[in-house]
Short mmCIF file of C-alpha atoms in Angstrom, two decimals:
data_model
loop_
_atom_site.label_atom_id
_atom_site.label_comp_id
_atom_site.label_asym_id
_atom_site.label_seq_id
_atom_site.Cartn_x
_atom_site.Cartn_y
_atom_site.Cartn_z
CA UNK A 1 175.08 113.52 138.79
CA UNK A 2 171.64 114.32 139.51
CA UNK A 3 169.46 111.65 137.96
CA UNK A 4 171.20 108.22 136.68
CA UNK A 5 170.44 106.28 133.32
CA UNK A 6 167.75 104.83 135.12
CA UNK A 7 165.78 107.42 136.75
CA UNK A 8 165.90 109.58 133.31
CA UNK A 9 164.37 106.46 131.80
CA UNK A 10 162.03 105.74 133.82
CA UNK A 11 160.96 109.69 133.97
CA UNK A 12 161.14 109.60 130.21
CA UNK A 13 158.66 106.28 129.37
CA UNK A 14 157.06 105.35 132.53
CA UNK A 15 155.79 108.65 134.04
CA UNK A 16 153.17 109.67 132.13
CA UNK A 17 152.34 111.75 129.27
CA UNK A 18 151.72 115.28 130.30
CA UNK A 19 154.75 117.61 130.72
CA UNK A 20 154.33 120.85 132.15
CA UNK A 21 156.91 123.20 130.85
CA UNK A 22 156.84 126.12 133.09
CA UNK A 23 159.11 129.49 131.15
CA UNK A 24 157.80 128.35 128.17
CA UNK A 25 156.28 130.47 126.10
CA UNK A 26 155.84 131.66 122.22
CA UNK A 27 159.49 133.15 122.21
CA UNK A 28 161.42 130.76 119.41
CA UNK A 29 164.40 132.07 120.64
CA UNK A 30 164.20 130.08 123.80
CA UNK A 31 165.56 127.22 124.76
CA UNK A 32 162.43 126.01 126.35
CA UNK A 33 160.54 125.85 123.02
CA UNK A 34 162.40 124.12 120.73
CA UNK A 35 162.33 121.17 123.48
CA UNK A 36 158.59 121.88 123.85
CA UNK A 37 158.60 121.10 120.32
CA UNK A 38 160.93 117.62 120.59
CA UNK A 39 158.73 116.75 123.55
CA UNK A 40 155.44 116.80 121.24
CA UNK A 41 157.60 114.74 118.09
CA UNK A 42 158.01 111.91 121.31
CA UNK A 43 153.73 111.88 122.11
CA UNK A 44 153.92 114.33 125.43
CA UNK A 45 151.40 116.49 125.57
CA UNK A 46 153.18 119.80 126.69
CA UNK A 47 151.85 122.08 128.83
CA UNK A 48 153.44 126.02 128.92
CA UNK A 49 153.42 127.53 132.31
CA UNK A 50 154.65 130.96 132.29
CA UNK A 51 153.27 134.60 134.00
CA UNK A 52 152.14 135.89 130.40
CA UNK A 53 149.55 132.13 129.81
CA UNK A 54 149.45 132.65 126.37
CA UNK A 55 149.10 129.36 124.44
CA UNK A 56 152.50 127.83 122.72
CA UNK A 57 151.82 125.00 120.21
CA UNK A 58 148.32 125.63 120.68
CA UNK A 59 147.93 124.47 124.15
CA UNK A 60 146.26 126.77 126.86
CA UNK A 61 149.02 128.78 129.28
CA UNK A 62 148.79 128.84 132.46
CA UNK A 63 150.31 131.31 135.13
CA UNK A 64 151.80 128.68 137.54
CA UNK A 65 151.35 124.81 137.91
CA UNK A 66 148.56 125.51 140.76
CA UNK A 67 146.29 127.01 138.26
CA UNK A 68 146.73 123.86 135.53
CA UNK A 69 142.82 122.23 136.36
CA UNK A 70 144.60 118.76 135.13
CA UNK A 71 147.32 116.45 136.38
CA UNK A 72 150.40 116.99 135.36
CA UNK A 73 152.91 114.05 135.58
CA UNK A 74 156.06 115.89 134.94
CA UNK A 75 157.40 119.47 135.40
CA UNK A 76 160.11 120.85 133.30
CA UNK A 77 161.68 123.51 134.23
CA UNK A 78 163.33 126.27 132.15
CA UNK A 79 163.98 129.06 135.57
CA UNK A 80 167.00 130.16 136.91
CA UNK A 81 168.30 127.89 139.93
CA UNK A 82 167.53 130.50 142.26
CA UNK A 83 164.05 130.38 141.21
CA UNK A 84 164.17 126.70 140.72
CA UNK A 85 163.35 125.34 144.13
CA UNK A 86 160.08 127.21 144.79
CA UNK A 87 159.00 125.51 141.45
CA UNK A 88 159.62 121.79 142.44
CA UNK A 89 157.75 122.60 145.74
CA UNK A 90 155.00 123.77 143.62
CA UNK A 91 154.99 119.91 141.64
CA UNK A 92 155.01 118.15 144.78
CA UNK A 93 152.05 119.99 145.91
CA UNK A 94 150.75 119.74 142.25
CA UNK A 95 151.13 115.81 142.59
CA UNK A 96 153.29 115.46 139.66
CA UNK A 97 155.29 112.16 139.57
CA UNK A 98 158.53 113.47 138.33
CA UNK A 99 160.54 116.97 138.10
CA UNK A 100 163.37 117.56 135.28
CA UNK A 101 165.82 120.56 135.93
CA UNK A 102 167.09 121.97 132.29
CA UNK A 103 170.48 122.26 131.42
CA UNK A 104 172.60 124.53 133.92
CA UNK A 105 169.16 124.68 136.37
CA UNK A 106 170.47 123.34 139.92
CA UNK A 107 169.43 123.17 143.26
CA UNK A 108 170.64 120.63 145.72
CA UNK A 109 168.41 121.60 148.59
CA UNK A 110 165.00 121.28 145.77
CA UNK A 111 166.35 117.64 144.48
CA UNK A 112 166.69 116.03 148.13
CA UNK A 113 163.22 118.03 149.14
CA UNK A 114 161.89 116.58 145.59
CA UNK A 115 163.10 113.01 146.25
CA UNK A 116 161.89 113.28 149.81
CA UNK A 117 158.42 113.64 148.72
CA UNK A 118 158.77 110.85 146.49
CA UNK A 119 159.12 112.19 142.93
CA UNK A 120 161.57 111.07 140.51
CA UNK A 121 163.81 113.91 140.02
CA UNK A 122 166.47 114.95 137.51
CA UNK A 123 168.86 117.86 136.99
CA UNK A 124 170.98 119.72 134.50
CA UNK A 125 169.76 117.58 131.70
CA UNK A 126 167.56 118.19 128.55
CA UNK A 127 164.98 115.75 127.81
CA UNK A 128 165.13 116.58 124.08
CA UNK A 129 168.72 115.06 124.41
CA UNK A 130 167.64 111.91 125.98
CA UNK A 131 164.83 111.05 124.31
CA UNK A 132 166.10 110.23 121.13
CA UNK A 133 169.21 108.81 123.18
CA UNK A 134 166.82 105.95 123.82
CA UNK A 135 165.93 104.64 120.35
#
């Protein structure tokens, strides 16, 4: 289990507000934006990151997390595990306080670099799960 009760929690109502989503884009069909759109009924302000940068729910795109000219507290992330790690790296050098693997997305070697740094970190989970787990 990567991420108990307590870290999801905490990553979930303590830090922050502004969730960068990064594979999200206007594609219904994906995964990635129906949560986008759970993530905005709970007050985050969700940020897409994907190569194309087209706005989704009529926030601004961006190509990766480096070119967001905000903080971001939290990364989602909708990528394959192989392309997974790179993009935690990327949030700790962003500054984000907290990195959430999707459902299926794992990478061992990311999560103990991730928690290393000091970011709360979970994996194969969906925050549009837990969130309305914790009404």
């Amino acid at each position: 289990m990567y991420g108990d009760e307590a870290t999801v929690r905490k990553i979930l109502t303590e830090s922050g507000d502004t969730w960068a989503v990064v594979g999200l884009s206007n594609n219904r069909q994906r995964a990635a934006y129906g949560v986008a759109e759970v993530l905005r009924c709970f007050g985050k302000r969700v940020v897409p990151v994907h190569p194309k940068a087209e706005p989704v729910h009529g926030e601004q795109g961006y190509a990766s997390l480096a070119d967001i000219p905000f903080d971001v507290d939290v990364v989602d992330v909708f990528v394959n595990s192989d392309l997974a790690g790179p993009v935690a790296d990327e949030a700790v050098a962003k500054g984000a306080k907290a990195v959430w693997f999707q459902l299926g997305v794992v990478d061992e070697a990311a999560y103990e670099r991730t928690r290393a740094a000091g970011l709360e970190m979970v994996m194969d989970r969906c925050p549009a799960i837990e969130l309305p787990a914790l009404r």
